[in-house]
Coordinates of C-alpha atoms in Angstrom, one line a residue:
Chain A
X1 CA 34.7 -21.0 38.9
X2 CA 34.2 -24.8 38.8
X3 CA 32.8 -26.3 35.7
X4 CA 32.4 -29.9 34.1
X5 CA 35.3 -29.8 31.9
X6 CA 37.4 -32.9 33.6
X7 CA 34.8 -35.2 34.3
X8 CA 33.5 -34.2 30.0
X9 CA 37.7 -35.2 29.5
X10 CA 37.2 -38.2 31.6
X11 CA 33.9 -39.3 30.0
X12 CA 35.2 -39.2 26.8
X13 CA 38.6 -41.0 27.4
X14 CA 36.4 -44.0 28.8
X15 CA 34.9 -44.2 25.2
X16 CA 37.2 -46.1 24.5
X17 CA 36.3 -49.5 22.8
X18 CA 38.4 -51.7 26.0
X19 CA 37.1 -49.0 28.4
X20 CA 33.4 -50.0 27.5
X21 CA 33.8 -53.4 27.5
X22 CA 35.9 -53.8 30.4
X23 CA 39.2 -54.8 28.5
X24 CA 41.5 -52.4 29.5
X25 CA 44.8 -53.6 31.3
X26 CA 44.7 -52.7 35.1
X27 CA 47.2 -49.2 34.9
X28 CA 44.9 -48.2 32.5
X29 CA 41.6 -49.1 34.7
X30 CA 43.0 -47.4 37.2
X31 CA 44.0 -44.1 35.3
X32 CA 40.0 -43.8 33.9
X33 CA 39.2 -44.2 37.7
X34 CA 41.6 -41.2 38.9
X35 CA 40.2 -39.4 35.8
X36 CA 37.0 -39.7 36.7
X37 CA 37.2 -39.4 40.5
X38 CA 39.1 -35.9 39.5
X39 CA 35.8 -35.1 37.2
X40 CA 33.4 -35.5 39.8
X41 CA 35.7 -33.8 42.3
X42 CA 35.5 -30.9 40.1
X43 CA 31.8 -31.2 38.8
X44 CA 30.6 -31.7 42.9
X45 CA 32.0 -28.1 43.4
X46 CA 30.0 -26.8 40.9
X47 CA 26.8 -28.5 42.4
X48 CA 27.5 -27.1 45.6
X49 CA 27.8 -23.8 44.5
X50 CA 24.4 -23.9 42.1
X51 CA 22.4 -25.1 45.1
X52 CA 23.8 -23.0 47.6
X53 CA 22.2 -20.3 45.1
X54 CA 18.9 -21.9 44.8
X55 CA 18.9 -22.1 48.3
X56 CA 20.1 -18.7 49.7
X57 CA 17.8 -16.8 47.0
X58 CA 14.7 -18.6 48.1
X59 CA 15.8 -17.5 52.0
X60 CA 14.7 -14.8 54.1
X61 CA 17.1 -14.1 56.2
X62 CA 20.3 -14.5 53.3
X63 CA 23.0 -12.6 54.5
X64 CA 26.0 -10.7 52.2
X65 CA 28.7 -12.9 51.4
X66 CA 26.9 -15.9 52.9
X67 CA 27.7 -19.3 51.4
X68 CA 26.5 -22.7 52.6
X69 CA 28.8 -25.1 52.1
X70 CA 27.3 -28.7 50.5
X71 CA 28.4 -31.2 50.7
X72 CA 28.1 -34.8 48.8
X73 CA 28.8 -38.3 50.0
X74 CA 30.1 -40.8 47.4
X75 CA 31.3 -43.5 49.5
X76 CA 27.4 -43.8 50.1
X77 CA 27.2 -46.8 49.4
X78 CA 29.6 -48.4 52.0
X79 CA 27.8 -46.5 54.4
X80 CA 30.3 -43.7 55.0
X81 CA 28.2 -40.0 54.9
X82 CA 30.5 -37.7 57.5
X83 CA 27.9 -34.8 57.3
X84 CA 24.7 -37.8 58.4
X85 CA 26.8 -39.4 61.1
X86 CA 28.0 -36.4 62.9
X87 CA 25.8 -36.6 66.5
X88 CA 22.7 -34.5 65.9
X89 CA 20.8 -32.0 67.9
X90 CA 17.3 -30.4 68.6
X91 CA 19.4 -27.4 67.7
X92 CA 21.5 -28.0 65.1
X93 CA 19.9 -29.8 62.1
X94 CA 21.3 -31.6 58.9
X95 CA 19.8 -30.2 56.0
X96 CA 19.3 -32.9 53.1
X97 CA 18.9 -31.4 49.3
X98 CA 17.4 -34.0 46.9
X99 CA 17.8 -33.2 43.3
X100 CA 15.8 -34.9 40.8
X101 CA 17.3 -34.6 37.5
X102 CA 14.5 -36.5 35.6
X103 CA 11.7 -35.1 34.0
X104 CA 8.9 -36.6 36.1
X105 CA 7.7 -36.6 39.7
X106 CA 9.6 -39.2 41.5
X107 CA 8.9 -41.4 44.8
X108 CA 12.0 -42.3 46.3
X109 CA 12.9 -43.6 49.7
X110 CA 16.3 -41.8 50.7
X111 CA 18.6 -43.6 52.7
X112 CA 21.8 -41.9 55.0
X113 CA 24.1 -42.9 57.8
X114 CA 23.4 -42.0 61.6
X115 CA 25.0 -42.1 64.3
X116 CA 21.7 -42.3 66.9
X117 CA 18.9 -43.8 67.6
X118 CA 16.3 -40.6 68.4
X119 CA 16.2 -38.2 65.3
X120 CA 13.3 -36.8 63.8
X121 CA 13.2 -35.5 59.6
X122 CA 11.4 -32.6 58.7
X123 CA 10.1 -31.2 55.7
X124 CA 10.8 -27.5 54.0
X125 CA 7.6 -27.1 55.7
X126 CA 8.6 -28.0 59.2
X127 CA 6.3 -30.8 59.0
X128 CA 7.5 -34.1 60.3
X129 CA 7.7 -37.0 57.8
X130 CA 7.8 -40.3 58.4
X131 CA 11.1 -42.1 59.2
X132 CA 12.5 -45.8 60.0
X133 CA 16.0 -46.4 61.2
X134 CA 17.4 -49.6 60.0
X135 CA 20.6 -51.3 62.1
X136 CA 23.6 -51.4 60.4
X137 CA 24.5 -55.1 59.5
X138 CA 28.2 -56.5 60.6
X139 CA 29.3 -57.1 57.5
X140 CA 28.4 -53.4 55.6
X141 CA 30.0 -51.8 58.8
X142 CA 33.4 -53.8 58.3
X143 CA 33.6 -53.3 54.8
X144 CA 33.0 -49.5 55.5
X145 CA 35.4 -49.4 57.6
X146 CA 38.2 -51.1 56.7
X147 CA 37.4 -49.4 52.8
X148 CA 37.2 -45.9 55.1
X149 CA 40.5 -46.3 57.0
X150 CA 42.5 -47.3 53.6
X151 CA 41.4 -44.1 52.1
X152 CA 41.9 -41.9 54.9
X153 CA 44.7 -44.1 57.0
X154 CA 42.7 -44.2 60.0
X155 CA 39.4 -45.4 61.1
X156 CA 36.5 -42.9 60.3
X157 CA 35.9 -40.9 63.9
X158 CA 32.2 -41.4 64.0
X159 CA 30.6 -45.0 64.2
X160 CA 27.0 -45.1 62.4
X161 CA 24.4 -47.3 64.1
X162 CA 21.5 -47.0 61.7
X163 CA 20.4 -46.4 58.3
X164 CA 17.8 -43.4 58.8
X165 CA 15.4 -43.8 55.7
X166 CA 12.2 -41.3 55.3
X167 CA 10.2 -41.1 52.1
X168 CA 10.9 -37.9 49.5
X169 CA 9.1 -36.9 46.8
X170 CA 11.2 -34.8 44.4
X171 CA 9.2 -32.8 41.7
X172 CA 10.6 -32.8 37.8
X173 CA 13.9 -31.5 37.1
X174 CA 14.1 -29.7 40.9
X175 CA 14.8 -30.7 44.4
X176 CA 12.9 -31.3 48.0
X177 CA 14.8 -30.2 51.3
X178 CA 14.8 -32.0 54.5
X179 CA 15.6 -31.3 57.8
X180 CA 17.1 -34.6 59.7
X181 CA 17.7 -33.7 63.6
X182 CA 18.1 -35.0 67.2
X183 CA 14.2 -35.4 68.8
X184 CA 14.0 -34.6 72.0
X185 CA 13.9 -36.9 74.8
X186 CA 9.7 -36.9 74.5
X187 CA 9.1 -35.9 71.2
X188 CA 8.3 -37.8 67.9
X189 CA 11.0 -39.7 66.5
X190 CA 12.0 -42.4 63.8
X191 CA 10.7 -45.7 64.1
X192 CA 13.4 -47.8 64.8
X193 CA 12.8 -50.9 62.7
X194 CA 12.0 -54.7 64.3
X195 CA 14.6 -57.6 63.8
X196 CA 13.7 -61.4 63.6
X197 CA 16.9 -63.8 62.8
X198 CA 15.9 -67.1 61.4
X199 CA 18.1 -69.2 64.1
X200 CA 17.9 -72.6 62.7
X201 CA 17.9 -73.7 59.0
X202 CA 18.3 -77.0 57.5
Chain B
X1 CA 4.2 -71.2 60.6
X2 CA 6.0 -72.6 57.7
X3 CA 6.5 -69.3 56.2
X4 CA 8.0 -65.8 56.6
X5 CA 6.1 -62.9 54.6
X6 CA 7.8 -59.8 53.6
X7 CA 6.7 -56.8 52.6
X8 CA 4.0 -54.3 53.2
X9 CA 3.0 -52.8 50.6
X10 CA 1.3 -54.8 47.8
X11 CA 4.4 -57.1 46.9
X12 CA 5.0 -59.6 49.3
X13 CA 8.1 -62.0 49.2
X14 CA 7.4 -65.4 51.0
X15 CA 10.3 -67.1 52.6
X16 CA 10.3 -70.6 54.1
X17 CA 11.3 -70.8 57.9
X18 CA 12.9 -74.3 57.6
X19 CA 15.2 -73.7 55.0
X20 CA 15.6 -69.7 54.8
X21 CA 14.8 -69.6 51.0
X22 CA 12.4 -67.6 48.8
X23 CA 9.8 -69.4 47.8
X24 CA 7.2 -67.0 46.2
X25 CA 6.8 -63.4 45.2
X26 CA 3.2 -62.2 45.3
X27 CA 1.5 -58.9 44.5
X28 CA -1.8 -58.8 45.7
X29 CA -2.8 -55.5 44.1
X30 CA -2.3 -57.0 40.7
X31 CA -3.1 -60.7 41.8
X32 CA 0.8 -62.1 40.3
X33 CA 1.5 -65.3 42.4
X34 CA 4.6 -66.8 41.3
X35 CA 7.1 -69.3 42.9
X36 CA 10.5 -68.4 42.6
X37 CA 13.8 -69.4 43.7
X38 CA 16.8 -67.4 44.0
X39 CA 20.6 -68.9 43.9
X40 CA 24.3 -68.3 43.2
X41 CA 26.9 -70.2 41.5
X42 CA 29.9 -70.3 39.2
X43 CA 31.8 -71.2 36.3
X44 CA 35.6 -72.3 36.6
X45 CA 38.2 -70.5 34.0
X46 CA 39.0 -72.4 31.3
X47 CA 42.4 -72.6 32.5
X48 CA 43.8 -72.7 28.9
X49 CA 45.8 -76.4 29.3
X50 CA 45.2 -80.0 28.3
X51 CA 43.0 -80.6 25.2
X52 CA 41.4 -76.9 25.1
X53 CA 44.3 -74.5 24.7
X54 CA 42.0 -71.4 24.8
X55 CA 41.6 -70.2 28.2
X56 CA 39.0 -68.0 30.3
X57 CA 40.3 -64.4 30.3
X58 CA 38.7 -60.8 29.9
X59 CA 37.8 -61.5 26.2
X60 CA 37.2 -64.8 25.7
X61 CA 34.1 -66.7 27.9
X62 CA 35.0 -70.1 28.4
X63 CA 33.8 -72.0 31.3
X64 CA 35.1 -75.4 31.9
X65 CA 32.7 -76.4 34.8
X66 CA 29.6 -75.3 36.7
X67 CA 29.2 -75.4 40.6
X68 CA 26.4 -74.4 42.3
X69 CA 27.1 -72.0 45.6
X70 CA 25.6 -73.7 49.2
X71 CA 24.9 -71.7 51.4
X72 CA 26.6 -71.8 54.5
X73 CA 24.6 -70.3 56.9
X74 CA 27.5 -68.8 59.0
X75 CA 25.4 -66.1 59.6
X76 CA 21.7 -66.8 60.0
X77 CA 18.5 -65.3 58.0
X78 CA 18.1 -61.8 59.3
X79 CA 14.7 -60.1 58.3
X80 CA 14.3 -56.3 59.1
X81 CA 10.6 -54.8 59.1
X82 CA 9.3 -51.3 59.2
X83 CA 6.7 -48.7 57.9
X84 CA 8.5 -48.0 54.7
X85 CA 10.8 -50.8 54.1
X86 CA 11.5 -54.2 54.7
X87 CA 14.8 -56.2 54.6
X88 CA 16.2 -59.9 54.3
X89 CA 19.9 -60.1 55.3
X90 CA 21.6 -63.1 53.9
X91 CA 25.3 -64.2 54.4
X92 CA 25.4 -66.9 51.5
X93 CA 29.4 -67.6 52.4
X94 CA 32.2 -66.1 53.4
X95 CA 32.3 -63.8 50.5
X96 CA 28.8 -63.0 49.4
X97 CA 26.3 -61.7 51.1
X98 CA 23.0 -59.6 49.7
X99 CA 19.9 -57.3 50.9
X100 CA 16.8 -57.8 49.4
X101 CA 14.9 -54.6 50.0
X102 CA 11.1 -54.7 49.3
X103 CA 9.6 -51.2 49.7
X104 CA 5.9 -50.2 50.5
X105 CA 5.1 -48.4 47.4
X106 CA 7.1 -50.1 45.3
X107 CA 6.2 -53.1 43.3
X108 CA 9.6 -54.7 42.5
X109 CA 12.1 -56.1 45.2
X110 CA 15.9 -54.8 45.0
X111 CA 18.2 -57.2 45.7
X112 CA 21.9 -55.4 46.6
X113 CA 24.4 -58.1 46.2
X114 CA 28.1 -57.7 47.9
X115 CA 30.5 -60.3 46.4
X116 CA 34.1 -60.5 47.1
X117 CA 37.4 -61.4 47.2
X118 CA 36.6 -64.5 45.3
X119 CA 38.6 -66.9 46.6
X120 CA 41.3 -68.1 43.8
X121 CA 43.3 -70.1 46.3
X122 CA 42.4 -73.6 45.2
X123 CA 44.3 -72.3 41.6
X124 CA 41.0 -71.9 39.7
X125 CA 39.5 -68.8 38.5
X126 CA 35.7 -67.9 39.2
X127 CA 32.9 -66.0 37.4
X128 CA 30.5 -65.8 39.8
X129 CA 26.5 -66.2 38.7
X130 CA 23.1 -65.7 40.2
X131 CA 19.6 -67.6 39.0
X132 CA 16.3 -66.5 39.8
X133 CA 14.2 -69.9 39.2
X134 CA 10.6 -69.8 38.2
X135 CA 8.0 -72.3 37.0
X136 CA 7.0 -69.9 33.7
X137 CA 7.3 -72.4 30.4
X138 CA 9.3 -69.5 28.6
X139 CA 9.7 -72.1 25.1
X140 CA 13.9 -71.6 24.8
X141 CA 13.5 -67.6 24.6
X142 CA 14.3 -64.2 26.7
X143 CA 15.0 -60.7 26.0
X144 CA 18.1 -58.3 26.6
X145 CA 18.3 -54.7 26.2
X146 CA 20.8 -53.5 23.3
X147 CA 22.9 -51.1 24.7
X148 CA 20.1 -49.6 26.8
X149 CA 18.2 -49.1 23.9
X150 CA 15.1 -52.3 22.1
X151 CA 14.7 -55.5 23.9
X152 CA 15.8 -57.7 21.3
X153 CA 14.7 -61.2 21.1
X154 CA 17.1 -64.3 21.8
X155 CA 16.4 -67.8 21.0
X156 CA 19.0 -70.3 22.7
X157 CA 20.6 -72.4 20.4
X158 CA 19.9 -70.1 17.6
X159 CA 20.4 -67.1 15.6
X160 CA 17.7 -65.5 13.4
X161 CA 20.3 -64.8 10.1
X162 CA 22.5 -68.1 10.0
X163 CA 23.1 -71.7 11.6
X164 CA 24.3 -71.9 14.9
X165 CA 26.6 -74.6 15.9
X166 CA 27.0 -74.8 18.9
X167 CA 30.1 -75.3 20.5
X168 CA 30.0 -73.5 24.1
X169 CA 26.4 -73.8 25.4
X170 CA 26.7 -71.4 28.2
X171 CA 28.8 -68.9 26.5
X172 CA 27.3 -68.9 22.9
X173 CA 23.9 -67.9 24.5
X174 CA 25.3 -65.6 27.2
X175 CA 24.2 -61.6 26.2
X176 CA 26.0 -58.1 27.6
X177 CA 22.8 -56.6 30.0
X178 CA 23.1 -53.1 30.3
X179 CA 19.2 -52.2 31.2
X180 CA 18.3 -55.5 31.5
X181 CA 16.4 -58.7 31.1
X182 CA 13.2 -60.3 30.8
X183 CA 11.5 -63.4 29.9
X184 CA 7.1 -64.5 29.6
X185 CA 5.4 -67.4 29.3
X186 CA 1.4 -67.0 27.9
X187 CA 0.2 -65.3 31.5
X188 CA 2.9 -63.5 32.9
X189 CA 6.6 -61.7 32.6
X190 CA 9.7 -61.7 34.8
X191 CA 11.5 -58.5 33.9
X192 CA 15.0 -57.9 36.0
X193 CA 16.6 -54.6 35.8
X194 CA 20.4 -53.7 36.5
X195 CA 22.5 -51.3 37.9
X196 CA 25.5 -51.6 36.2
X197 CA 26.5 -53.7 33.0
X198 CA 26.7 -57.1 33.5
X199 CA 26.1 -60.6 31.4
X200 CA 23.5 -62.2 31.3
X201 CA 21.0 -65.3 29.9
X202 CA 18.1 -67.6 30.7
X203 CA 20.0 -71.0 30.2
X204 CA 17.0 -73.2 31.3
X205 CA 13.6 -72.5 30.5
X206 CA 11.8 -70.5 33.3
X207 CA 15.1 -69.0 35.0
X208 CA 17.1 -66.0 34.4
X209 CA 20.9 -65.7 35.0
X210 CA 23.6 -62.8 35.4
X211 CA 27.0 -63.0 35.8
X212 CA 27.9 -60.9 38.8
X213 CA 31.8 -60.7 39.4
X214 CA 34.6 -62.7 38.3
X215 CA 38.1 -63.4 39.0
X216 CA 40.6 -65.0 36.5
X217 CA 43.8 -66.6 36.5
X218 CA 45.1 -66.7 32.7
X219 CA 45.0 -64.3 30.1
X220 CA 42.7 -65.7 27.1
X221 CA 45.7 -64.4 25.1
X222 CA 43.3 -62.2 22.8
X223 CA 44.7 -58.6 23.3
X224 CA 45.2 -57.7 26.5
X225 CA 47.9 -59.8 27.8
X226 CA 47.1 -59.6 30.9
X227 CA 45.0 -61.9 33.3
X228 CA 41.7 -60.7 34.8
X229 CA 42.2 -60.6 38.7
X230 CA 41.7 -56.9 39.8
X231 CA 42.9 -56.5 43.8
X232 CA 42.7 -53.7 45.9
X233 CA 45.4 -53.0 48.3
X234 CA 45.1 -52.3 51.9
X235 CA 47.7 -50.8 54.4
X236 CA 48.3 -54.9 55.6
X237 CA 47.9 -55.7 52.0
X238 CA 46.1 -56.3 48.8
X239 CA 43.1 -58.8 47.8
X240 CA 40.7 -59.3 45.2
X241 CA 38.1 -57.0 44.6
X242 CA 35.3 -57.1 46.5
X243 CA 31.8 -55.2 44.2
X244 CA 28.7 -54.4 45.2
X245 CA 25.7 -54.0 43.1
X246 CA 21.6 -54.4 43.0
X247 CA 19.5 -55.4 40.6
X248 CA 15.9 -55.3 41.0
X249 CA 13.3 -58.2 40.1
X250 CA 9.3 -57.6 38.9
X251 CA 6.9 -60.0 37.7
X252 CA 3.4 -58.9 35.8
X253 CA 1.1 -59.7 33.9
X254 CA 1.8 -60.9 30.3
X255 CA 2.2 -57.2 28.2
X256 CA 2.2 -55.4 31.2
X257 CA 6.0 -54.7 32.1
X258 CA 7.2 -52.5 29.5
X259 CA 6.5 -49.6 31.4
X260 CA 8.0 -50.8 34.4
X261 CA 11.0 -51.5 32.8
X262 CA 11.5 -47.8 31.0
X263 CA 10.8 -45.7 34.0
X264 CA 12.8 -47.6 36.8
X265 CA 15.2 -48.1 33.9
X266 CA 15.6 -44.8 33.9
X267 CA 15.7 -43.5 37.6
X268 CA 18.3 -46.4 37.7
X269 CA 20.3 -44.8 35.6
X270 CA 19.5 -41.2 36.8
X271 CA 19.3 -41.6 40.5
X272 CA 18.7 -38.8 42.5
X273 CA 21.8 -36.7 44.0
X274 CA 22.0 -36.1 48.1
X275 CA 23.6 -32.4 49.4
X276 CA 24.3 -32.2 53.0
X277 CA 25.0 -28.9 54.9
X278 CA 24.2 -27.8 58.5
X279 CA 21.6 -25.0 60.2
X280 CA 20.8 -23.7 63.8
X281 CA 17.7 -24.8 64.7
X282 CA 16.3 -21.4 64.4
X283 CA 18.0 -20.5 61.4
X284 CA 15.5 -21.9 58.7
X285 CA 17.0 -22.0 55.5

């Protein structure tokens, strides 16, 4: 099964004295990068599969020879999430898992791609939370997309309009699950967020 | 009228309409008024020629020149506001841009800074530098982590266990920031954390400074042999790298920050990990 052993290789390769200081030469930079990227490859597998077991043996209606499939997003942070920015639905929901692997209750406001403007997020409770959708700025959407398309040689097929942020709070060493799906056309939804721009300065 | 308050929660930032800048950060829970500026810059390469043979590389620290950055206002002041966070969207130039974030139950603002490709065009390499300017008489000293680990004390212009000359004013008192940085007068602290290793000093009593990104043109000819100008290549091309980063800014009272600064230190450096998968509507998992 997977296991940790490539990213513990990589890890320990880039304890190397020019690796730490940031004097490698650039074929070298680049291999620790591949290294690593291969480790986390490898060590992602083997979160998917330990949460998929925390969550199918806490679930009534687990089935044989179910597996749910998670999945991460590290381009994150150029606003690239393809799970979050798939259109959602009243009847299909994105289930978020946040693991917390410090040892005290943590506060955290989580932030994630999407594509529109009317979702609603859910606790493991059912109970709605509060949410704010934030507009993606010009600038992160063109670096996201032109970082996107040179790492899959197209542009990305969906085209995220908001942040969706919503408060979790993760207990010690464990994880919180939220349900992130399309409100309907009445219902409760996300507060989408208000935008001044300072026209003039001197 | 004059100014532009952000935030909701007990940390307000105060921005002035007329010239789009910070101007104070302000928690009213713990009563911390302070005026602050924020600002970028840079120091040219030491291009290794002339009188000074040794040049700017990945080693060696050697700036030549410093040069504040204007902004350019290509893209006005955007401010974002809602019930959990807040946002001020700045385009400094053409290559930097940055997010201050202030949210309602936190007490520190995060500042996520995007920087890149440093223009090298004009033949001179750049290490690009923020300041955060206060008023607080902080006497020639600061405070860097070492290695995540004490906040060791540093004096500039002087060493505790010999006698500094000193040659390279900006270099000689520049310190690797790993957790971060903080400086105090007698009432209160700055403390600013980081999300990745950077450098770092307080070059001017009252401000705090950290060395971003940079982009050189000569190899300091100390080991690597090899100049410092990573690019990333595209399908039409390559350019320099563009990084992005935060760091995150709190002032308190005098002896009251240390806390602060080990727990978000710490969820810094452990942030929490997002899953994703998919369930019918009725299918509760």
């Amino acid at each position: 099964g997977p296991n940790t052993n490539k990213l513990a290789d990589a890890l320990a390769i880039a304890q190397h004295h020019d690796a730490v200081s940031g004097t490698e030469r650039q074929h070298v930079a680049s291999d620790y990068a591949l290294r690593l990227s291969i480790g986390y490859m490898e060590a992602e597998r083997l979160v998917a599969s330990s949460l998929a077991f925390l969550a199918e043996s806490g679930s009534s209606i687990r089935q044989e020879n179910t597996v749910t499939n998670f999945q991460q997003c590290p381009l994150l942070n150029i606003s690239y999430c393809p799970p979050s920015e798939a259109i959602l639905s009243d009847k299909k929901s994105l289930v978020v898992v946040v693991y917390n692997p410090l040892g005290w209750k943590r506060e955290e406001v989580i932030r994630i791609p999407v594509s529109s403007e009317k979702v609603v997020v859910q606790d493991s409770s059912g109970r709605e939370i509060e949410s704010q959708l934030l507009p993606i700025s010009n600038t992160t959407f063109n670096m996201r997309n032109k970082y996107v398309k040179a790492y899959l040689g197209k542009f990305p097929r969906e085209t995220p309009r908001y942040w969706l942020a919503f408060s979790a709070s993760i207990p010690p060493l464990g994880f919180s699950t939220f349900m992130v799906s399309g409100a309907r056309q009445t219902g409760p939804s996300s507060t989408i967020s208000l935008v001044h721009t300072l026209e003039e300065v001197t | 009228n004059k100014t532009i308050e952000v935030g909701q929660g007990s940390l307000k930032l105060l921005y002035s309409s007329d010239e789009g800048k910070l101007t104070h950060y302000v928690n009213t829970r713990s009563l911390v008024t302070t005026a602050v500026e924020q600002s970028y810059g840079y120091y040219s390469g030491n291009d290794g020629t002339d009188k000074d043979p040794q040049a700017s590389g990945a080693y060696v620290f050697r700036p030549n020149g410093t040069f504040p950055i204007k902004s350019e206002n290509q893209v006005p002041l955007t401010f974002v506001r809602g019930p959990l966070l807040d946002e001020v969207r700045q385009q400094i130039n053409p290559w930097i841009s940055q997010i201050t974030r202030i949210y309602k139950g936190k007490e520190h603002a995060e500042v996520e800074f995007t920087i890149g490709p440093i223009p090298v065009d004009d033949g001179i390499g750049k290490e690009i530098t923020t300041q955060i300017t206060t008023t607080m008489k902080t006497n020639n000293t600061f405070y860097t982590d070492s290695n995540g680990r004490d906040f060791i004390k540093r004096i500039r212009d002087f060493r505790t266990d010999w006698d500094l000359e000193v040659n390279q004013p900006v270099a000689g008192n520049y310190y690797p920031i790993n957790l971060g940085i903080y400086m105090q007068d007698n009432s209160s602290e700055l403390s600013v954390l980081v999300d990745r290793s950077v450098g770092g000093s307080s070059l001017v009593d009252g401000q705090i400074e950290l060395m971003l990104h940079r982009r050189l043109l000569h190899d300091d000819s100390r080991g690597v042999g090899e100049v410092l100008n990573e690019t990333v290549c595209f399908l039409n091309g390559c350019e320099g790298l563009t990084i992005q980063g935060k760091y995150f800014v709190r002032i308190d009272h005098l002896g009251e920050g240390a806390k602060w600064r080990r727990t978000v230190g710490q969820e810094i450096y452990s942030p929490v990990l997002l899953a994703f998968t998919e369930q019918d509507g009725s299918n509760w998992m």
